[in-house]
CSV table of C-alpha atoms in Angstrom, one decimal:
chain,number,residue,atom,x,y,z
A,1245,MET,CA,8.0,-34.1,-20.8
A,1246,GLY,CA,5.9,-34.0,-23.8
A,1247,HIS,CA,2.8,-35.1,-21.9
A,1248,ASN,CA,3.4,-31.7,-19.1
A,1249,VAL,CA,3.1,-30.0,-22.0
A,1250,GLY,CA,-0.2,-31.7,-23.1
A,1251,ASN,CA,-1.4,-30.9,-19.4
A,1252,ASP,CA,-0.4,-27.4,-18.9
A,1253,LEU,CA,-2.2,-26.7,-22.8
A,1254,SER,CA,-5.0,-28.7,-21.3
A,1255,ASP,CA,-5.6,-26.5,-18.6
A,1256,ALA,CA,-4.8,-23.8,-20.5
A,1257,ILE,CA,-7.8,-24.3,-22.6
A,1258,ILE,CA,-10.3,-25.3,-19.3
A,1259,GLY,CA,-9.5,-22.3,-17.7
A,1260,LEU,CA,-9.9,-20.2,-21.1
A,1261,ILE,CA,-13.5,-21.6,-22.1
A,1262,GLY,CA,-14.2,-21.7,-17.7
A,1263,THR,CA,-13.8,-17.9,-17.7
A,1264,ARG,CA,-14.7,-16.2,-20.9
A,1265,GLY,CA,-16.8,-19.1,-21.8
A,1266,PRO,CA,-17.7,-21.4,-25.4
A,1267,LEU,CA,-14.8,-20.5,-27.3
A,1268,SER,CA,-14.4,-21.6,-31.1
A,1269,ARG,CA,-10.7,-24.3,-32.0
A,1270,ALA,CA,-9.2,-20.9,-34.0
A,1271,SER,CA,-10.2,-18.4,-31.6
A,1272,ILE,CA,-8.7,-20.5,-28.6
A,1273,ALA,CA,-5.8,-21.2,-30.4
A,1274,ARG,CA,-5.2,-17.5,-31.2
A,1275,GLN,CA,-5.8,-16.3,-27.6
A,1276,LEU,CA,-3.0,-19.0,-26.5
A,1277,GLY,CA,-1.2,-18.2,-29.1
A,1278,VAL,CA,-0.2,-22.4,-30.2
A,1279,SER,CA,-1.2,-23.8,-33.6
A,1280,PRO,CA,-4.5,-24.8,-34.8
A,1281,ALA,CA,-3.3,-28.9,-34.0
A,1282,SER,CA,-2.2,-28.5,-31.3
A,1283,ILE,CA,-5.4,-27.6,-30.1
A,1284,THR,CA,-7.8,-30.1,-31.7
A,1285,HIS,CA,-5.8,-32.8,-30.8
A,1286,LEU,CA,-6.2,-31.3,-27.4
A,1287,THR,CA,-9.5,-30.3,-27.4
A,1288,ARG,CA,-10.9,-33.8,-29.7
A,1289,SER,CA,-9.3,-35.6,-26.3
A,1290,LEU,CA,-10.9,-33.0,-23.8
A,1291,ILE,CA,-14.0,-34.5,-25.3
A,1292,GLU,CA,-13.3,-37.7,-25.1
A,1293,GLU,CA,-12.6,-37.7,-21.8
A,1294,GLY,CA,-16.0,-35.9,-21.1
A,1295,VAL,CA,-14.6,-32.6,-20.2
A,1296,LEU,CA,-15.9,-30.6,-23.3
A,1297,ARG,CA,-18.3,-31.2,-25.0
A,1298,GLU,CA,-19.2,-29.5,-28.7
A,1299,ALA,CA,-22.3,-26.5,-28.0
A,1300,GLY,CA,-23.9,-25.0,-31.5
A,1301,THR,CA,-21.7,-23.2,-33.7
A,1302,ASP,CA,-19.9,-19.1,-33.5
A,1303,ALA,CA,-22.1,-16.0,-35.5
A,1304,SER,CA,-20.7,-16.7,-39.1
A,1305,SER,CA,-20.5,-13.6,-41.4
A,1306,GLY,CA,-19.1,-16.2,-44.0
A,1307,GLY,CA,-17.7,-18.7,-44.4
A,1308,ARG,CA,-18.5,-21.8,-42.2
A,1309,PRO,CA,-19.9,-21.0,-38.8
A,1310,ALA,CA,-17.6,-22.0,-35.9
A,1311,THR,CA,-18.7,-25.0,-34.0
A,1312,LEU,CA,-18.1,-23.4,-30.1
A,1313,LEU,CA,-16.6,-25.7,-27.4
A,1314,ASP,CA,-17.9,-25.1,-23.2
A,1315,LEU,CA,-16.9,-27.0,-20.3
A,1316,ASN,CA,-19.5,-30.5,-19.4
A,1317,ASP,CA,-19.5,-29.5,-15.7
A,1318,ARG,CA,-18.2,-25.5,-14.4
A,1319,ARG,CA,-18.2,-26.7,-10.9
A,1320,ARG,CA,-13.8,-26.0,-10.7
A,1321,TYR,CA,-12.8,-24.0,-7.5
A,1322,ALA,CA,-10.3,-22.0,-6.4
A,1323,LEU,CA,-9.9,-20.5,-2.8
A,1324,GLY,CA,-9.1,-16.5,-3.2
A,1325,VAL,CA,-7.5,-15.0,-0.4
A,1326,LYS,CA,-7.4,-11.2,0.7
A,1327,ILE,CA,-5.1,-10.1,2.8
A,1328,THR,CA,-5.6,-6.4,4.8
A,1329,PRO,CA,-3.6,-5.1,7.1
A,1330,ASN,CA,-6.3,-5.6,9.6
A,1331,HIS,CA,-8.8,-7.5,7.6
A,1332,LEU,CA,-8.2,-11.0,6.1
A,1333,ALA,CA,-11.0,-12.8,3.7
A,1334,VAL,CA,-11.5,-16.5,2.1
A,1335,THR,CA,-14.0,-17.0,0.1
A,1336,GLU,CA,-14.5,-19.7,-2.8
A,1337,VAL,CA,-15.3,-19.1,-6.3
A,1338,GLU,CA,-16.4,-21.0,-9.4
A,1339,MET,CA,-14.4,-20.6,-12.4
A,1340,ASN,CA,-17.8,-19.1,-13.8
A,1341,LYS,CA,-17.6,-16.1,-10.8
A,1342,GLU,CA,-20.0,-18.1,-8.5
A,1343,GLN,CA,-18.9,-17.0,-5.2
A,1344,GLY,CA,-19.7,-20.0,-2.2
A,1345,PRO,CA,-18.9,-19.7,1.1
A,1346,SER,CA,-15.9,-17.3,2.5
A,1347,THR,CA,-14.7,-16.7,5.8
A,1348,SER,CA,-13.4,-12.9,7.7
A,1349,LEU,CA,-11.7,-12.4,9.9
A,1350,ASP,CA,-10.4,-9.1,11.7
A,1351,LEU,CA,-6.3,-10.2,12.9
A,1352,ASP,CA,-4.0,-7.3,13.3
A,1353,MET,CA,-1.2,-8.9,10.4
A,1354,ARG,CA,1.8,-7.6,12.7
A,1355,SER,CA,0.7,-9.5,15.8
A,1356,PRO,CA,2.6,-12.5,16.3
A,1357,GLY,CA,0.4,-15.2,15.6
A,1358,ALA,CA,-0.5,-13.6,12.3
A,1359,LEU,CA,0.8,-16.1,10.0
A,1360,ASP,CA,-0.4,-19.4,11.4
A,1361,GLN,CA,-4.5,-17.8,11.8
A,1362,ILE,CA,-4.2,-16.9,8.3
A,1363,THR,CA,-3.2,-20.9,7.2
A,1364,GLN,CA,-5.2,-21.5,9.2
A,1365,ALA,CA,-8.5,-20.2,8.4
A,1366,VAL,CA,-7.3,-20.7,4.7
A,1367,ALA,CA,-7.1,-24.6,5.1
A,1368,GLN,CA,-10.5,-24.7,6.8
A,1369,ALA,CA,-11.6,-23.5,3.7
A,1370,ALA,CA,-9.6,-25.8,2.0
A,1371,ARG,CA,-11.3,-29.2,3.5
A,1372,SER,CA,-14.4,-28.6,1.3
A,1373,HIS,CA,-15.0,-29.4,-2.3
A,1374,GLN,CA,-10.9,-30.5,-1.2
A,1375,ASP,CA,-10.9,-32.6,-5.0
A,1376,GLU,CA,-12.3,-30.0,-6.9
A,1377,LEU,CA,-9.7,-27.1,-5.9
A,1378,MET,CA,-7.6,-25.8,-7.9
A,1379,GLY,CA,-5.5,-24.3,-5.9
A,1380,VAL,CA,-4.9,-20.9,-3.4
A,1381,GLY,CA,-4.5,-17.8,-4.8
A,1382,LEU,CA,-2.9,-15.2,-2.1
A,1383,ALA,CA,-3.4,-11.5,-2.4
A,1384,ILE,CA,-1.5,-9.4,-1.0
A,1385,PRO,CA,-1.0,-5.6,-1.1
A,1386,GLY,CA,2.8,-6.2,-0.9
A,1387,PHE,CA,5.9,-8.5,-3.8
A,1388,SER,CA,6.9,-10.9,-4.4
A,1389,LYS,CA,10.0,-11.7,-6.3
A,1390,PRO,CA,9.4,-13.9,-9.5
A,1391,GLN,CA,12.6,-15.3,-8.5
A,1392,ASP,CA,10.7,-17.1,-4.9
A,1393,PRO,CA,7.6,-16.3,-5.4
A,1394,ASP,CA,6.9,-18.2,-1.8
A,1395,ILE,CA,8.0,-15.1,-0.4
A,1396,VAL,CA,6.4,-11.9,0.3
A,1397,THR,CA,7.4,-8.5,1.1
A,1398,ALA,CA,4.9,-6.1,1.9
A,1399,PRO,CA,5.5,-2.9,4.4
A,1400,ILE,CA,2.0,-2.3,4.9
A,1401,LEU,CA,1.4,-5.3,7.1
A,1402,GLY,CA,4.9,-5.0,8.2
A,1403,TRP,CA,6.0,-8.1,6.1
A,1404,ASN,CA,9.4,-8.3,5.2
A,1405,GLN,CA,10.6,-11.8,3.3
A,1406,VAL,CA,7.6,-14.0,5.2
A,1407,ASP,CA,8.2,-17.6,3.8
A,1408,LEU,CA,4.0,-18.0,2.4
A,1409,GLY,CA,3.8,-19.8,-0.4
A,1410,ARG,CA,5.3,-22.8,1.5
A,1411,LEU,CA,2.9,-22.3,5.0
A,1412,VAL,CA,-0.3,-22.2,3.1
A,1413,ARG,CA,0.6,-25.3,1.0
A,1414,GLU,CA,2.2,-26.7,3.3
A,1415,ARG,CA,-0.8,-26.7,5.1
A,1416,THR,CA,-2.9,-27.1,2.5
A,1417,GLY,CA,-1.7,-29.7,0.0
A,1418,LEU,CA,-3.3,-27.1,-2.0
A,1419,PRO,CA,-0.6,-25.2,-5.9
A,1420,VAL,CA,-0.9,-21.9,-4.3
A,1421,ILE,CA,-0.2,-18.5,-5.8
A,1422,ILE,CA,1.0,-15.2,-5.1
A,1423,ASP,CA,0.6,-11.6,-6.4
A,1424,ASN,CA,-0.2,-8.1,-5.3
A,1425,ASP,CA,-3.8,-7.6,-5.1
A,1426,VAL,CA,-4.0,-4.7,-7.9
A,1427,ASN,CA,-2.1,-7.1,-10.8
A,1428,ALA,CA,-5.0,-9.3,-9.5
A,1429,LEU,CA,-8.1,-7.2,-9.8
A,1430,LEU,CA,-6.2,-6.6,-13.3
A,1431,LEU,CA,-5.2,-10.3,-14.1
A,1432,ALA,CA,-9.5,-10.9,-13.3
A,1433,HIS,CA,-10.9,-7.8,-15.6
A,1434,ARG,CA,-8.9,-9.1,-17.7
A,1435,LEU,CA,-10.1,-12.7,-17.8
A,1436,TYR,CA,-13.4,-12.6,-17.7
A,1437,SER,CA,-13.3,-9.3,-20.9
A,1438,PRO,CA,-14.4,-11.3,-24.0
A,1439,GLN,CA,-11.6,-8.7,-25.9
A,1440,PRO,CA,-9.5,-7.1,-23.6
A,1441,THR,CA,-6.6,-4.9,-25.1
A,1442,GLY,CA,-3.0,-5.7,-25.5
A,1443,ASP,CA,-2.1,-2.3,-22.5
A,1444,ASP,CA,-4.4,-1.3,-19.6
A,1445,LEU,CA,-3.8,0.3,-16.7
A,1446,LEU,CA,-5.2,0.2,-13.8
A,1447,ILE,CA,-5.2,2.6,-10.5
A,1448,THR,CA,-7.2,1.4,-7.6
A,1449,ILE,CA,-8.0,3.5,-3.9
A,1450,GLY,CA,-8.6,3.0,-0.1
A,1451,ILE,CA,-6.5,2.1,2.3
A,1452,GLY,CA,-3.6,2.0,-0.4
A,1453,ILE,CA,-2.6,4.1,-3.4
A,1454,GLY,CA,-2.2,0.8,-6.7
A,1455,ALA,CA,-1.2,0.7,-9.6
A,1456,ALA,CA,-0.6,-2.2,-12.3
A,1457,PHE,CA,-0.7,-1.9,-16.3
A,1458,THR,CA,-0.2,-4.7,-19.1
A,1459,SER,CA,3.0,-5.0,-22.6
A,1460,GLN,CA,0.5,-6.6,-25.2
A,1461,GLY,CA,-1.4,-8.5,-22.7
A,1462,GLN,CA,1.6,-9.3,-20.3
A,1463,ILE,CA,0.7,-8.3,-16.1
A,1464,ILE,CA,4.8,-6.3,-16.2
A,1465,HIS,CA,6.1,-6.8,-12.5
A,1466,GLY,CA,9.2,-5.6,-12.6
A,1467,GLY,CA,12.4,-7.2,-11.9
A,1468,ARG,CA,12.4,-7.5,-8.1
A,1469,GLY,CA,7.8,-7.9,-8.3
A,1470,GLY,CA,7.2,-4.7,-7.6
A,1471,ALA,CA,6.7,-2.8,-10.3
A,1472,GLY,CA,3.0,-0.2,-9.8
A,1473,GLU,CA,4.0,0.8,-6.5
A,1474,LEU,CA,2.0,4.3,-7.5
A,1475,GLY,CA,1.0,4.5,-3.6
A,1476,HIS,CA,4.8,5.6,-2.7
A,1477,THR,CA,5.9,7.9,-5.3
A,1478,MET,CA,5.6,11.2,-4.8
A,1479,ILE,CA,4.3,14.3,-6.4
A,1480,THR,CA,4.5,16.8,-4.3
A,1481,GLU,CA,7.2,18.2,-1.8
A,1482,SER,CA,5.2,16.8,2.1
A,1483,ASP,CA,7.2,15.4,5.6
A,1484,VAL,CA,4.0,13.0,6.3
A,1485,PRO,CA,5.4,10.0,7.2
A,1486,CYS,CA,4.1,6.9,4.7
A,1487,SER,CA,4.1,3.1,6.0
A,1488,CYS,CA,6.9,2.1,3.6
A,1489,GLY,CA,10.1,4.4,6.0
A,1490,LEU,CA,9.5,7.3,3.5
A,1491,SER,CA,7.9,10.4,3.9
A,1492,GLY,CA,5.7,12.3,1.0
A,1493,CYS,CA,4.0,9.4,-0.9
A,1494,LEU,CA,1.2,10.0,-2.7
A,1495,GLU,CA,-0.8,6.9,-0.3
A,1496,ALA,CA,0.1,9.4,3.1
A,1497,LEU,CA,-1.7,11.6,1.4
A,1498,ILE,CA,-4.5,10.9,-0.5
A,1499,GLY,CA,-5.4,6.9,1.0
A,1500,ASP,CA,-7.6,6.9,3.8
A,1501,ASP,CA,-5.3,7.5,6.5
A,1502,GLY,CA,-4.2,10.6,4.7
A,1503,LEU,CA,-7.4,12.0,3.9
A,1504,VAL,CA,-8.0,10.9,7.8
A,1505,ARG,CA,-5.3,12.8,8.9
A,1506,GLN,CA,-6.3,15.9,6.9
A,1507,ALA,CA,-9.9,16.1,8.0
A,1508,ARG,CA,-8.6,15.9,11.4
A,1509,LYS,CA,-5.8,18.6,11.3
A,1510,ALA,CA,-9.2,20.8,9.5
A,1511,GLY,CA,-11.1,20.3,12.4
A,1512,LEU,CA,-14.2,18.3,10.7
A,1513,LEU,CA,-13.1,15.3,12.2
A,1514,THR,CA,-13.0,13.9,16.1
A,1515,ALA,CA,-9.3,11.4,17.0
A,1516,THR,CA,-12.7,8.6,16.9
A,1517,GLN,CA,-13.9,9.9,13.2
A,1518,GLY,CA,-12.5,7.8,10.9
A,1519,LYS,CA,-13.4,7.5,6.7
A,1520,ASP,CA,-17.2,6.5,7.0
A,1521,HIS,CA,-17.3,9.7,8.9
A,1522,LEU,CA,-15.7,12.2,6.1
A,1523,ASN,CA,-18.0,10.2,3.7
A,1524,ALA,CA,-20.8,11.2,4.7
A,1525,LEU,CA,-19.7,14.9,6.2
A,1526,ALA,CA,-18.8,14.9,2.4
A,1527,LEU,CA,-21.7,13.9,0.7
A,1528,SER,CA,-23.8,16.1,2.2
A,1529,GLY,CA,-22.1,18.9,1.2
A,1530,ASN,CA,-20.1,19.9,3.2
A,1531,GLU,CA,-17.3,22.3,1.2
A,1532,ALA,CA,-14.3,22.1,3.5
A,1533,ALA,CA,-14.7,17.9,3.6
A,1534,ARG,CA,-15.4,18.0,-0.7
A,1535,SER,CA,-12.0,20.5,-0.5
A,1536,VAL,CA,-10.0,17.4,0.6
A,1537,PHE,CA,-11.6,15.4,-1.9
A,1538,TYR,CA,-11.1,17.7,-4.8
A,1539,HIS,CA,-7.5,17.9,-3.5
A,1540,ALA,CA,-6.4,14.8,-2.9
A,1541,ALA,CA,-8.1,13.9,-6.5
A,1542,LEU,CA,-6.1,16.0,-7.8
A,1543,LEU,CA,-2.7,14.9,-7.0
A,1544,LEU,CA,-4.4,11.2,-8.0
A,1545,GLY,CA,-5.1,13.1,-12.0
A,1546,ARG,CA,-1.6,14.3,-12.7
A,1547,ALA,CA,-0.3,10.7,-10.7
A,1548,ALA,CA,-2.7,8.8,-13.4
A,1549,ALA,CA,-1.2,11.4,-16.3
A,1550,ASN,CA,2.6,10.7,-15.7
A,1551,LEU,CA,2.0,6.6,-15.7
A,1552,VAL,CA,-0.1,7.9,-19.0
A,1553,HIS,CA,3.3,9.7,-20.5
A,1554,LEU,CA,5.1,6.3,-19.6
A,1555,LEU,CA,2.9,3.9,-20.2
A,1556,ASP,CA,1.3,5.3,-22.9
A,1557,PRO,CA,-2.0,2.5,-22.3
A,1558,ASP,CA,-4.8,2.1,-23.9
A,1559,THR,CA,-7.4,2.4,-21.4
A,1560,VAL,CA,-7.6,3.7,-17.9
A,1561,THR,CA,-9.9,2.0,-15.5
A,1562,ILE,CA,-9.9,3.3,-11.4
A,1563,SER,CA,-11.0,0.7,-9.0
A,1564,GLY,CA,-10.3,-0.3,-5.3
A,1565,GLU,CA,-12.8,0.8,-2.8
A,1566,GLY,CA,-12.8,5.0,-2.3
A,1567,VAL,CA,-14.5,4.1,-5.7
A,1568,ASP,CA,-18.2,4.0,-3.8
A,1569,VAL,CA,-17.7,7.9,-3.4
A,1570,TRP,CA,-15.9,8.5,-7.1
A,1571,PRO,CA,-18.5,11.4,-6.9
A,1572,LEU,CA,-16.3,13.1,-4.9
A,1573,TRP,CA,-13.3,12.5,-6.9
A,1574,GLU,CA,-14.4,13.0,-9.9
A,1575,ALA,CA,-14.1,16.7,-10.8
A,1576,GLY,CA,-10.4,17.1,-9.2
A,1577,PHE,CA,-9.2,13.7,-11.2
A,1578,SER,CA,-10.7,14.6,-14.7
A,1579,HIS,CA,-9.1,18.0,-14.2
A,1580,GLY,CA,-5.7,16.7,-13.0
A,1581,PHE,CA,-6.2,14.5,-15.2
A,1582,ARG,CA,-6.8,16.1,-18.2
A,1583,SER,CA,-4.6,18.7,-17.5
A,1584,ARG,CA,-1.8,17.2,-17.6
A,1585,LEU,CA,-2.3,15.6,-21.5
A,1586,PRO,CA,-1.1,16.8,-24.4
A,1587,ILE,CA,-4.3,17.5,-26.6
A,1588,HIS,CA,-4.0,14.3,-28.7
A,1589,ARG,CA,-3.6,11.9,-25.9
A,1590,ARG,CA,-6.2,13.1,-24.1
A,1591,ASP,CA,-9.4,11.1,-25.2
A,1592,ILE,CA,-7.7,8.4,-23.7
A,1593,PRO,CA,-10.8,6.4,-21.8
A,1594,VAL,CA,-11.2,6.2,-18.4
A,1595,THR,CA,-13.7,3.9,-17.1
A,1596,VAL,CA,-14.4,3.9,-12.9
A,1597,GLN,CA,-15.3,-0.3,-12.2
A,1598,PRO,CA,-17.8,-0.7,-9.8
A,1599,TRP,CA,-16.6,-2.2,-6.3
A,1600,SER,CA,-18.1,-5.1,-3.7
A,1601,GLU,CA,-17.0,-7.0,-1.5
A,1602,ASP,CA,-16.7,-10.1,-3.7
A,1603,THR,CA,-14.0,-7.9,-6.0
A,1604,TRP,CA,-10.9,-8.8,-4.4
A,1605,ALA,CA,-12.1,-12.4,-4.6
A,1606,TYR,CA,-12.3,-12.7,-7.7
A,1607,GLY,CA,-9.2,-11.1,-8.1
A,1608,ALA,CA,-6.7,-13.4,-6.2
A,1609,ALA,CA,-9.4,-17.1,-7.4
A,1610,SER,CA,-8.7,-15.6,-10.8
A,1611,LEU,CA,-4.2,-15.5,-10.0
A,1612,VAL,CA,-5.5,-19.4,-9.9
A,1613,PHE,CA,-7.7,-19.9,-13.2
A,1614,ALA,CA,-5.4,-17.9,-15.2
A,1615,SER,CA,-2.1,-19.6,-14.2
A,1616,PRO,CA,-2.0,-21.9,-16.8
A,1617,ILE,CA,-3.6,-19.3,-19.3
A,1618,VAL,CA,-0.2,-17.3,-18.0
A,1619,GLY,CA,2.1,-19.6,-18.5
A,1620,ARG,CA,1.3,-20.7,-22.6
A,1621,ARG,CA,1.6,-17.4,-23.1
A,1622,ALA,CA,4.7,-16.6,-21.5
A,1623,SER,CA,6.9,-20.0,-22.8
């Protein structure tokens, strides 16, 4: 038993230094919530094994400067897997966020052979650096229960109680960690932040509308793993059907498909034109197209304000594929958000996190890198 605990804590030390850079023993102990004596003992062993090395000293405002510890070899990998309704991406990611080879596959997740194609693509990617892979992180637009984390439910994918974790683990022989894609993004944000705050709120816009939040540094999953389903809340009366089986959901109104539906109804798009065309139309100055985004942003702002009332976060971050045209959202969001907050909360900071094709991959891989750290903090 003691050996397992020691291994777990050693992995947490490696994960913390690997993602945040050189740290002192005191800082490691504080961030992992364990005794300095335990850290001193284990880091001594890790140095003797050649895993860690001393890497200079920390700047000191008084007293003796603390010795910093760093990894001798940062080449520890995870596979980050992102699944959307029509696309699969598998990316090799180093602990320091360096991206390796990536595989993308257009795939209808409702098709009969989808699960087999997913496991085959992940297994193929796992063949490189097999000995250095720490595991597979699966970021999904759905949830799995904390009591049975292998089983995935994702209405937008047409999945109900799919045993995805077991299938991937059997095919690859690697540890598999599954979480909601927005939770994974927030975890990555915190993992690579030098000084993460205790209570954060992340909202994503794009195909879906999602949210993730922390309390005292811990991501909140809820009793069944489904916390943060902002896209399936109701902000205004509507009978527009949603992929979850309900109607009037925020996601159905202001997700990408909702925006396209409104634009087609207004005669701005033909039946074959989609979100990219709407973006271009609005960015060119078309007032009717810009109005579609403005009114969607008003609803998003009100929804975000409701979450501030409920959760009282320190920060709010907006991310997701949709932020590529954030200037079209900004004015409506700001008005909808600030006008629904009392004066003493209107100064809460809102930041927009830049988006790239790699962002989901980093989030998914972070599920693996952070797992020993989170495990220690939760224990």
